[in-house]
Short mmCIF file of C-alpha atoms and ligand atoms in Angstrom, two decimals:
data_model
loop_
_atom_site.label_atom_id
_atom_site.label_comp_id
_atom_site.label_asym_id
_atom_site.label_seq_id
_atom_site.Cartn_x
_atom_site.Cartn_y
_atom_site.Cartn_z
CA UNK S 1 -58.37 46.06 57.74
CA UNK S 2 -58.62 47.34 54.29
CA UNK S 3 -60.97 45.18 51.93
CA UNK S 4 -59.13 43.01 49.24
CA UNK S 5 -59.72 41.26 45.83
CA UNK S 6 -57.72 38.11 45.71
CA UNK S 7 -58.11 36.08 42.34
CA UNK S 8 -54.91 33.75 40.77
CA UNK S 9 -56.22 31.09 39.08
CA UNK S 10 -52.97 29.54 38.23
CA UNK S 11 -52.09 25.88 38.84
CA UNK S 12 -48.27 26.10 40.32
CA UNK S 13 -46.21 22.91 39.70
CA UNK S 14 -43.21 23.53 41.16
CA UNK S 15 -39.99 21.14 41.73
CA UNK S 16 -37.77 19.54 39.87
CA UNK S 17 -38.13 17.48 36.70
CA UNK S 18 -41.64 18.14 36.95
CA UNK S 19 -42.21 19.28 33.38
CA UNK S 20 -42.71 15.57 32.41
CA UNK S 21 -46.19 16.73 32.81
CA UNK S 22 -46.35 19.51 30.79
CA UNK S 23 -47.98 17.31 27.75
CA UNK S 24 -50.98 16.51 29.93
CA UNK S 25 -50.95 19.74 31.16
CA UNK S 26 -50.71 21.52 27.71
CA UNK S 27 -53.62 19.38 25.85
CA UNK S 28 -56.51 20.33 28.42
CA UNK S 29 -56.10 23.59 26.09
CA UNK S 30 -55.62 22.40 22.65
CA UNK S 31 -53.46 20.93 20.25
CA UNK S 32 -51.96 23.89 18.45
CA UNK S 33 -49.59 25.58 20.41
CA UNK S 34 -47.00 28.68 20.12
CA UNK S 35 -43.81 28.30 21.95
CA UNK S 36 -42.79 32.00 23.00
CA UNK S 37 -39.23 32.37 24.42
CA UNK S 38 -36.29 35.02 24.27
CA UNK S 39 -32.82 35.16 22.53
CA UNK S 40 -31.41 31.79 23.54
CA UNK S 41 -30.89 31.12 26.92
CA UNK S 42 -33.17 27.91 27.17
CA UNK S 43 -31.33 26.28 23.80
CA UNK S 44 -28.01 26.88 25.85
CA UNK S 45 -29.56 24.74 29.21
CA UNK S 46 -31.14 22.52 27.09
CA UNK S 47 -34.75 23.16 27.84
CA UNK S 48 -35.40 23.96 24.35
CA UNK S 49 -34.54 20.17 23.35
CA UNK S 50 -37.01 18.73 26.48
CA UNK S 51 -40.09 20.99 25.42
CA UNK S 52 -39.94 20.06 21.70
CA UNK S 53 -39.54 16.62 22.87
CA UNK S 54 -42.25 16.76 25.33
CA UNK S 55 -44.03 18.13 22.45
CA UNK S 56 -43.88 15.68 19.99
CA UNK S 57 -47.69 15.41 19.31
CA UNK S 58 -48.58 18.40 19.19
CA UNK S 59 -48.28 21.37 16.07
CA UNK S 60 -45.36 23.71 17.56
CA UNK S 61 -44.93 26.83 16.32
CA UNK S 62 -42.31 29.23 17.48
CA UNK S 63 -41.94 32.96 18.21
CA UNK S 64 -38.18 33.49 19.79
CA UNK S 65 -36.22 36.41 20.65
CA UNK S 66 -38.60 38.26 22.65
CA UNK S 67 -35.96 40.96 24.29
CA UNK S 68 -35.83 41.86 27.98
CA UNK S 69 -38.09 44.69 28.60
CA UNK S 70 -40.21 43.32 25.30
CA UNK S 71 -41.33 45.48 23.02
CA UNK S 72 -44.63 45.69 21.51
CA UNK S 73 -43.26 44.63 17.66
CA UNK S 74 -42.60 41.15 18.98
CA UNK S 75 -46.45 40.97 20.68
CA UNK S 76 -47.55 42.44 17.40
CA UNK S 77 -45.28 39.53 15.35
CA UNK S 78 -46.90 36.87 17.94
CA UNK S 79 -50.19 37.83 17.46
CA UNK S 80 -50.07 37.79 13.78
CA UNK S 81 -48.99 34.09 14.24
CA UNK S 82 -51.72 33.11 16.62
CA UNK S 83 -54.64 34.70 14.26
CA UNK S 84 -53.45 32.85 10.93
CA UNK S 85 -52.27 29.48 12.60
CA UNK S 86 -55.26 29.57 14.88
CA UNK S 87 -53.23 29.07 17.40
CA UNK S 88 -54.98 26.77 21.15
CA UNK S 89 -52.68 27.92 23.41
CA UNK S 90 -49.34 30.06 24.11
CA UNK S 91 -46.28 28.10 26.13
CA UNK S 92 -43.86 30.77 27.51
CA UNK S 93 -40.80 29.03 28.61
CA UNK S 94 -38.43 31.90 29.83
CA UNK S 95 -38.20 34.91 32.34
CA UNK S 96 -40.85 37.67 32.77
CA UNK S 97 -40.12 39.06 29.45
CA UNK S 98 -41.30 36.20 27.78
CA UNK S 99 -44.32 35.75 30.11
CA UNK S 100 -44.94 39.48 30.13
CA UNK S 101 -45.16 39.43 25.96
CA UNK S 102 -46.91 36.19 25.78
CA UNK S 103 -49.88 38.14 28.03
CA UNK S 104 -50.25 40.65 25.15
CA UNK S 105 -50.08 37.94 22.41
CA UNK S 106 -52.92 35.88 24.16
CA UNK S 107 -55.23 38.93 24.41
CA UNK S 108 -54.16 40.47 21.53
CA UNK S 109 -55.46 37.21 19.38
CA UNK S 110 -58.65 37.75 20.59
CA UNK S 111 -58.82 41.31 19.67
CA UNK S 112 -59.84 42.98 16.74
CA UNK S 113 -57.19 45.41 16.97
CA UNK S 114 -53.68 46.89 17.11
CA UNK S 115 -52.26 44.71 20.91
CA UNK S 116 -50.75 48.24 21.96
CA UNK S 117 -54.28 49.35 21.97
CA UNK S 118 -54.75 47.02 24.78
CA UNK S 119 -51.83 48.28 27.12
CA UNK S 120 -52.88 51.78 26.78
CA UNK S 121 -56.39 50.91 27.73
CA UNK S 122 -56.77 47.70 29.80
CA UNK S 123 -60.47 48.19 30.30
CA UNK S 124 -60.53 46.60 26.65
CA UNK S 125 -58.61 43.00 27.53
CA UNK S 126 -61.82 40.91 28.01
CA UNK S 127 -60.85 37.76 26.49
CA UNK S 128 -57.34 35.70 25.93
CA UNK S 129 -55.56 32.74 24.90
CA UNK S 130 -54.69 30.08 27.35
CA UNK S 131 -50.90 30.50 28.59
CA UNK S 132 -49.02 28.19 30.21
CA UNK S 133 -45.40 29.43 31.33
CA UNK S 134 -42.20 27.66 32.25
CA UNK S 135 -40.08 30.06 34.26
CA UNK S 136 -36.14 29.97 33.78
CA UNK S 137 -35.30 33.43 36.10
CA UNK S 138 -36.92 34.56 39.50
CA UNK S 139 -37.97 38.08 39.49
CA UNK S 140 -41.47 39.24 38.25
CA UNK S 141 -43.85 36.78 39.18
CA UNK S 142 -45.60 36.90 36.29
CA UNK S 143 -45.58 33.32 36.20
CA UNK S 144 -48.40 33.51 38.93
CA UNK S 145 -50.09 37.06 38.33
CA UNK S 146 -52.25 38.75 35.61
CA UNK S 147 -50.64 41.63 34.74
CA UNK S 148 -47.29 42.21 31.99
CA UNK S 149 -45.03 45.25 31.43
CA UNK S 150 -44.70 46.10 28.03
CA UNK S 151 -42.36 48.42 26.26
CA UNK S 152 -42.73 50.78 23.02
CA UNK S 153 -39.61 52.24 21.93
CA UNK S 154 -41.11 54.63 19.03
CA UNK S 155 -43.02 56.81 21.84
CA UNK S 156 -40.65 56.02 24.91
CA UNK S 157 -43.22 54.12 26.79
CA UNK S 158 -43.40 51.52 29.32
CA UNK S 159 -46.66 50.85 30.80
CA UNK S 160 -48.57 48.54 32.19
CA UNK S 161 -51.13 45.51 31.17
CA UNK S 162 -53.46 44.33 33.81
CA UNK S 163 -55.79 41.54 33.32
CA UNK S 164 -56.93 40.30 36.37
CA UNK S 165 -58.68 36.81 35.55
CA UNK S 166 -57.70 37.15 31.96
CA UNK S 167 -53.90 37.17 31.75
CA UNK S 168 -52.92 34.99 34.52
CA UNK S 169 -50.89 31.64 33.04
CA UNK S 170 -53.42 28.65 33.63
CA UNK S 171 -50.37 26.46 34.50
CA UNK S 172 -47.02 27.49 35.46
CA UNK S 173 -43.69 25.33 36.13
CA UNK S 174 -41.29 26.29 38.14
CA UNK S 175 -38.45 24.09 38.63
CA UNK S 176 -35.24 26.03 40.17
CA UNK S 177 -32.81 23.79 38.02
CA UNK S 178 -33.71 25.56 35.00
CA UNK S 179 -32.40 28.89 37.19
CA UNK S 180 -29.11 27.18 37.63
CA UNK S 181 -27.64 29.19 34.58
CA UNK S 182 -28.64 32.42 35.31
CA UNK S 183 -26.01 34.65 35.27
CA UNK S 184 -24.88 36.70 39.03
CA UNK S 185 -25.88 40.15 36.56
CA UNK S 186 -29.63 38.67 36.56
CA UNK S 187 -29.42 36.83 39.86
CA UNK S 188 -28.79 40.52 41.74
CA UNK S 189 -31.28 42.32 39.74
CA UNK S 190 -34.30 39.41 40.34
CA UNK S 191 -33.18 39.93 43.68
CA UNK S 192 -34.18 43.45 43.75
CA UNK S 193 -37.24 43.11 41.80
CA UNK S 194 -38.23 40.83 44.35
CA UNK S 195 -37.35 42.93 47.23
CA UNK S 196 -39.08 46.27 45.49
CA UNK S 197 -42.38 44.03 45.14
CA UNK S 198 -42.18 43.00 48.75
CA UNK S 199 -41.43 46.75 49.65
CA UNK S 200 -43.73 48.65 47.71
CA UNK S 201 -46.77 46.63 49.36
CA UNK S 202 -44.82 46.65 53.27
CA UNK S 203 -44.17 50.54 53.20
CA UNK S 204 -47.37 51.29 53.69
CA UNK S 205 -49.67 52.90 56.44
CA UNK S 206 -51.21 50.04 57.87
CA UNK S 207 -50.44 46.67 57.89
CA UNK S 208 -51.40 43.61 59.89
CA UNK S 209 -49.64 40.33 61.31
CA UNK S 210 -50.07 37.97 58.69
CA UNK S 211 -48.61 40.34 55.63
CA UNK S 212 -46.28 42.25 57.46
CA UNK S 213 -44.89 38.77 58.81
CA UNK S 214 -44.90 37.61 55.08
CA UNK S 215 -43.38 40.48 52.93
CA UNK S 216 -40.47 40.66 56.50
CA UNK S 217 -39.46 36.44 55.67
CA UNK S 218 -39.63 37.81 51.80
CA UNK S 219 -36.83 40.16 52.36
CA UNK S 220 -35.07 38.20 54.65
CA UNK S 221 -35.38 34.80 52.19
CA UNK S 222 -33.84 36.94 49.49
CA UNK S 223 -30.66 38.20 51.31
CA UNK S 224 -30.18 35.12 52.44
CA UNK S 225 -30.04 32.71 49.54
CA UNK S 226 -29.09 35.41 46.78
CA UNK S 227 -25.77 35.32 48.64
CA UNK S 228 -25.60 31.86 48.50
CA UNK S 229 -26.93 31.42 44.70
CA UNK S 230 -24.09 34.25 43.34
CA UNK S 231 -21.61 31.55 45.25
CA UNK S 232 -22.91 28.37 44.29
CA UNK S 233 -25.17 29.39 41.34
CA UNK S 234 -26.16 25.38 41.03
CA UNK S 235 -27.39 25.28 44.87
CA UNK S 236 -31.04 23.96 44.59
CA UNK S 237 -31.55 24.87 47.75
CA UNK S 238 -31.10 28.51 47.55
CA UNK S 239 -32.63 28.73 43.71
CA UNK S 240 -35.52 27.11 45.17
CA UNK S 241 -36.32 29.51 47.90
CA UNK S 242 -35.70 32.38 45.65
CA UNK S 243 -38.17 30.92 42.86
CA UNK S 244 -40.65 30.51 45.39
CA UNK S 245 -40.84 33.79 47.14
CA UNK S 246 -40.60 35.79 43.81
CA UNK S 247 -44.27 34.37 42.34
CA UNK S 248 -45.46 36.60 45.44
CA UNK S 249 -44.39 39.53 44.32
CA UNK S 250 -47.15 41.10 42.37
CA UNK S 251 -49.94 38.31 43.12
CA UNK S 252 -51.45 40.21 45.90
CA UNK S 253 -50.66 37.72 48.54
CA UNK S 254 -48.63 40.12 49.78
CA UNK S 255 -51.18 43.48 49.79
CA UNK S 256 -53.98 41.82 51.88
CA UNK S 257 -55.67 43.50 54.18
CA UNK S 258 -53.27 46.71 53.94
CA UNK S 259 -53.40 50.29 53.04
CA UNK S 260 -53.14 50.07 48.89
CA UNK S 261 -50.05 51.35 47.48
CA UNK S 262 -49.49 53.11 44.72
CA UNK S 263 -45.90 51.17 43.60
CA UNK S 264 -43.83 54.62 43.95
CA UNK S 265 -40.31 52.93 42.99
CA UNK S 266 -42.55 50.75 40.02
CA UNK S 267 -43.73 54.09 38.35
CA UNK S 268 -40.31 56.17 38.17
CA UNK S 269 -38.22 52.67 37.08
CA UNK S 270 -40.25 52.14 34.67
CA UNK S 271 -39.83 55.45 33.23
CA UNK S 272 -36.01 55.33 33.43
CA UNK S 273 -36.46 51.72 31.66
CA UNK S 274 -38.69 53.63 29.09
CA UNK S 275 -36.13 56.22 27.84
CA UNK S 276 -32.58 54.26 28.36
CA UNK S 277 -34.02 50.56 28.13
CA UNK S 278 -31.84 49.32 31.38
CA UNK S 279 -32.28 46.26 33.24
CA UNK S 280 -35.61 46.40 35.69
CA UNK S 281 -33.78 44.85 38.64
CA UNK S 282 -30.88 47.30 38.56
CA UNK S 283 -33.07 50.26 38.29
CA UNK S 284 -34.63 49.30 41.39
CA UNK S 285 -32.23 48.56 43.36
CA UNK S 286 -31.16 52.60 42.99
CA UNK S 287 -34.49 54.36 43.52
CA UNK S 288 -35.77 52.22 46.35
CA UNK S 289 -33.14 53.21 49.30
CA UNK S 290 -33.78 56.75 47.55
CA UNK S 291 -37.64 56.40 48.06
CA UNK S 292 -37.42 54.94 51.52
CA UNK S 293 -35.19 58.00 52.44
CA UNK S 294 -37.61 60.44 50.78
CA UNK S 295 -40.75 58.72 52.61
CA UNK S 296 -39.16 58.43 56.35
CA UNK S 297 -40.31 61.20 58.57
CA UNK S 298 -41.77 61.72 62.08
CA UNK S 299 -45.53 60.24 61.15
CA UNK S 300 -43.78 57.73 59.20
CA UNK S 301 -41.34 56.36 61.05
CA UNK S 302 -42.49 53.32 62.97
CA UNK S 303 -43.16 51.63 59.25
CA UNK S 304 -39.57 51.95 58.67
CA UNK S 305 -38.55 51.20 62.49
CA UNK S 306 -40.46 47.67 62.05
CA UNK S 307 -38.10 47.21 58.89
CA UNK S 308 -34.89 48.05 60.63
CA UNK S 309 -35.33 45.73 63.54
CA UNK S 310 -37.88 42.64 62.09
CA UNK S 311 -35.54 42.81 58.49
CA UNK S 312 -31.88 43.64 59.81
CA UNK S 313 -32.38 42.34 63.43
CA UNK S 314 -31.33 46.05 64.42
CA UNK S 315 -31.19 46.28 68.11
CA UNK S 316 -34.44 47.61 69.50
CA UNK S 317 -34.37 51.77 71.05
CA UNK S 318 -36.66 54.67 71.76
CA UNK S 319 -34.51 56.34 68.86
CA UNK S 320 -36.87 55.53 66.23
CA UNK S 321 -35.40 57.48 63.91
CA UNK S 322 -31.89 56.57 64.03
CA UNK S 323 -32.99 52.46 63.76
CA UNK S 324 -34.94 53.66 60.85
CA UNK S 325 -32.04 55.11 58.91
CA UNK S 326 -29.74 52.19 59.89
CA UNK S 327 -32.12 49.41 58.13
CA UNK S 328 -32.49 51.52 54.97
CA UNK S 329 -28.44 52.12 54.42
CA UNK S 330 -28.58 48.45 55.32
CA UNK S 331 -30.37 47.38 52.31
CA UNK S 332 -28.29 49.43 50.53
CA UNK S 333 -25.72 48.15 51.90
CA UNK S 334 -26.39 44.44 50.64
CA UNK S 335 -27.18 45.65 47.21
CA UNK S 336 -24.07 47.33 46.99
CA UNK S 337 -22.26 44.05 48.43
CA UNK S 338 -24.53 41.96 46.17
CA UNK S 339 -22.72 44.10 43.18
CA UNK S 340 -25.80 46.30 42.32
CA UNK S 341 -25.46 49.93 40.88
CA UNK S 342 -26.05 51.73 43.66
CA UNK S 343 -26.11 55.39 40.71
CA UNK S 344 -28.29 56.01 37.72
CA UNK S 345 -24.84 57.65 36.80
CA UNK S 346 -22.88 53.94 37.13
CA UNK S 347 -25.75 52.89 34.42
CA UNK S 348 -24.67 56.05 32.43
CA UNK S 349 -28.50 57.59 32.89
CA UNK S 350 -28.68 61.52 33.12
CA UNK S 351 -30.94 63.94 33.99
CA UNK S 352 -31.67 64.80 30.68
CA UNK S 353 -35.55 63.49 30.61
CA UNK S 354 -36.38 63.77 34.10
CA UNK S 355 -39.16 65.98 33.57
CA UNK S 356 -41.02 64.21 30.68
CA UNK S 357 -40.62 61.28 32.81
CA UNK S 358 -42.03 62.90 36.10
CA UNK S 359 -44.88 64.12 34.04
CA UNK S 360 -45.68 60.89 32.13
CA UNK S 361 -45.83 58.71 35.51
CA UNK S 362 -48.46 61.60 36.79
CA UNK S 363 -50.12 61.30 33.38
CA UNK S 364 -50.13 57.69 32.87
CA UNK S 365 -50.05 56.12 36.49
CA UNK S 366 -52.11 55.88 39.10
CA UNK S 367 -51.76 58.77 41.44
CA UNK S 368 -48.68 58.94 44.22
CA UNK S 369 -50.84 61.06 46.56
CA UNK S 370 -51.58 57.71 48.45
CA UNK S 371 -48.41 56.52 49.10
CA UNK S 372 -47.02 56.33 52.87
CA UNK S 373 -45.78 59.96 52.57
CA UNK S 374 -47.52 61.38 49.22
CA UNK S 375 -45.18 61.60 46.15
CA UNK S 376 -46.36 64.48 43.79
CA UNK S 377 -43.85 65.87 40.88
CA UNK S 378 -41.27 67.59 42.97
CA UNK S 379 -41.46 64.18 44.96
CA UNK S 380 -40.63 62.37 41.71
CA UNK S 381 -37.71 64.95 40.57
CA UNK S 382 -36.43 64.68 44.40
CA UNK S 383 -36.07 60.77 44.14
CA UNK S 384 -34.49 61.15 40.63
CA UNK S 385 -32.24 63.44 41.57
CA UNK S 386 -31.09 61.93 44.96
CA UNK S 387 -30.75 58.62 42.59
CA UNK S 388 -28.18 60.41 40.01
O1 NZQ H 1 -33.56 36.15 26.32
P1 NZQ H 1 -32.85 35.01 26.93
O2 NZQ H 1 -31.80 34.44 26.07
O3 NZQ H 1 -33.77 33.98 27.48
O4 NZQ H 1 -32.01 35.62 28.18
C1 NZQ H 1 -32.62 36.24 29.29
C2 NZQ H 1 -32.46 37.75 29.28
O5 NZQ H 1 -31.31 38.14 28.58
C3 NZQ H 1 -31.85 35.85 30.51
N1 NZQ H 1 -32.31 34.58 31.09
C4 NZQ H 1 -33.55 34.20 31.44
N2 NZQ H 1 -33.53 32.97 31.96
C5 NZQ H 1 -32.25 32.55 31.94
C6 NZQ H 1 -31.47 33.56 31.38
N3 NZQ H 1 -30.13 33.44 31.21
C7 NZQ H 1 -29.56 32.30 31.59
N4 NZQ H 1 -30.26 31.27 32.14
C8 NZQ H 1 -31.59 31.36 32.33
N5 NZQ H 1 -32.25 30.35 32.91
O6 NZQ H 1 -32.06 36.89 31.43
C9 NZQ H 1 -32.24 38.10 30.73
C10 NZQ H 1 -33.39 38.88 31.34
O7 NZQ H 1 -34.61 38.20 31.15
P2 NZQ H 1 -36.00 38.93 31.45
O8 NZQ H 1 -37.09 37.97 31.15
O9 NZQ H 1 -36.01 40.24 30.77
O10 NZQ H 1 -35.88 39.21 33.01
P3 NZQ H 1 -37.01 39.36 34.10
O11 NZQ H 1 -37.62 38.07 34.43
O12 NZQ H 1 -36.37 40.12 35.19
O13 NZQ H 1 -38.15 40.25 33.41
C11 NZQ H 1 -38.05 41.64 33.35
C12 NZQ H 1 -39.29 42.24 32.72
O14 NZQ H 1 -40.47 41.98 33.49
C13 NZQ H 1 -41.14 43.23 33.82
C14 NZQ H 1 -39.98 44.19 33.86
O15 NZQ H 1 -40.41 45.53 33.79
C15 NZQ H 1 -39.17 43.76 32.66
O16 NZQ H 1 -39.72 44.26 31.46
N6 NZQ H 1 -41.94 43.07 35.04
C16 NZQ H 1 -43.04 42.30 34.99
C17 NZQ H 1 -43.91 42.18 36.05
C18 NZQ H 1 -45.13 41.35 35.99
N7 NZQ H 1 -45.51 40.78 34.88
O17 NZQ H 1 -45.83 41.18 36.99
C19 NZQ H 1 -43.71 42.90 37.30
C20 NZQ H 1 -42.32 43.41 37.45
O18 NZQ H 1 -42.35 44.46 38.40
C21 NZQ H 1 -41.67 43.88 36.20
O19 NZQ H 1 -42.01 45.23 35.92
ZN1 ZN H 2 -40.69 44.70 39.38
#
């Protein structure tokens, strides 16, 4: 049993039509509030209309189109808002983009500083506004973590923002209706976020009971009811399952007690998303069969037997091996049937950068050395290329 921090201080209302509390909710923190969201999705489900109306007594002020994969101009426009308006508290109503930006806005309000200062050196987040989050697409879990992914085109970087106990939303609501209107190209690739999260924590040395049993019912909750929420995209049921397991993700929950990973698929993705700006999800979905491949071997195998059999209900044998390869061209075998690229080709990425990008995740990410079979720069290249 490996020794584990566990800290989210976020009050999860969850269920439907529950934001009628988001006014009580919203005033522990103040009266002055910025409403962060991205290019339009929650004017189109009407969402928009309930929060200003929920909202009526407080001062609103807005910062919209916050891109997917946000960009550190739209944290730098937010904070600029918060410090003249002296703003209470930030209300992100929208997916992990939103959330994710709204992190660097809160902390970047209290600093006396350029906000990208703050990604590239998280030792300096100490203090931050008060966010509260509304979630309209499962994937991330930033909703119920303290850590946001931001992007800087001018210097092709996409790094990390941790926080622990700083960044974490004080209250997030999660009702699946608002996910009703996501569209099957997000659906798939929250899907795989979800499933990389899960993975990157399970495919590790040692586990135990509880956490293996909890990252397996994940997986399996997300094949499941993504099926059913591409077919009936207005089944509460299945957005409701899918909403819940995703605030696991990258909460910790899921990493108790077991050998600390490195996030091997997390570093290189977020590379590729660095240089050609494509979706997360999709990215994902491609490198992880590609890692799994690259870290099955003899000393690793009965990690990825576990997988095949607990997962995919593979049939039980003393050939390992064989059971091992089945469940990982099984998983790529639902995200192909699922309709996820399955190439970096399909997304029209190339080799072109693969060696600034191998270098930057040695340079800029924690070290691969302690992953279940040790990833060093040929490692990286090796998944790349097998991911072309
Ligand atoms: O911008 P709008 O108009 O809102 O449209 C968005 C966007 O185009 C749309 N969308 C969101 N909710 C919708 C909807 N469309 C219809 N109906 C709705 N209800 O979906 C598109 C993608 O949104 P985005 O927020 O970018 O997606 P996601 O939640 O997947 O977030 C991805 C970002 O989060 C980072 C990723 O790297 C990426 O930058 N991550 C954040 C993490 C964290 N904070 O813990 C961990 C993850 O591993 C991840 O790296
Ligand atoms: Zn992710």
């Amino acid at each position: 049993m490996f020794d584990y921090d566990l800290y989210i201080p976020t009050h999860v209302i969850f269920g439907k039509g529950r934001i009628k509390d988001l006014p009580a909710q919203l005033s522990k923190f103040g009266c002055k509030v910025l409403l962060t969201y991205g290019g339009g999705s929650i004017k189109k489900i009407g969402l928009y209309d309930t929060v200003k109306a929920l909202l009526k007594d407080f001062e609103v002020f807005e910062l919209p189109g916050i891109e997917p994969n946000p960009k550190i101009s739209s944290v730098r426009e937010g904070v600029a808002i918060c410090k003249k308006e002296h703003i209470d508290v930030i209300l992100a109503v929208g997916g992990g983009s939103v959330i994710d930006a709204s992190k660097n806005i809160a902390c970047g309000a209290c600093f006396d500083g350029d906000p990208w200062d703050l990604v590239l050196d998280c030792s300096k987040v100490e203090k931050a506004l008060p966010i509260v989050s509304v979630l309209t697409l499962t994937a991330t879990g930033s909703e119920y973590d303290g850590s946001a992914v931001i992007s800087n085109p001018e210097t092709n970087e996409k790094l990390p923002l941790f926080g622990t106990g700083i960044l974490e939303p004080k209250v997030s609501f999660l009702d699946p209706e608002y996910t009703y209107s996501v569209p099957k190209s997000q659906t798939i690739a929250g899907a795989a976020d979800i499933i990389s999260h899960t993975l990157e924590q399970y495919i590790v040395k040692d586990g135990n009971i509880l956490t293996d049993a909890m990252c397996e019912g994940v997986i399996k909750t997300v094949i499941k009811y993504t099926k059913i929420a591409i077919e009936d995209p207005c089944n509460y049921e299945a957005r409701a399952q899918l909403m819940m397991v995703s605030s696991y993700g990258c909460s910790g929950n899921l990493a108790t007690g077991r050998t600390p990973s490195p996030w091997v698929c997390h570093a290189i993705e977020h590379e590729i998303s660095a240089y050609t700006d494509i979706t997360h999800g999709y990215g994902l979905a491609i490198i992880t069969p590609n890692w799994m491949n690259y870290s099955l071997n003899e000393d690793t195998v009965d990690r990825f037997y576990q997988f095949a059999v607990n997962v995919f209900d593979l049939e039980k044998s003393s050939d390992k091996m064989k059971v091992a390869k089945a469940g990982i061209a099984k998983l790529a075998a639902f995200y192909k049937e699922i309709g996820l690229p399955t190439t970096l080709s399909e997304l029209k990425v190339c080799s072109e950068h693969f060696e600034d990008m191998a270098n930057h995740v040695l340079t800029h990410w924690q070290p691969l050395d302690t992953a279940i079979r040790p990833v060093d720069k040929q490692g990286i290249l090796e998944i790349l290329k097998a991911s072309l």
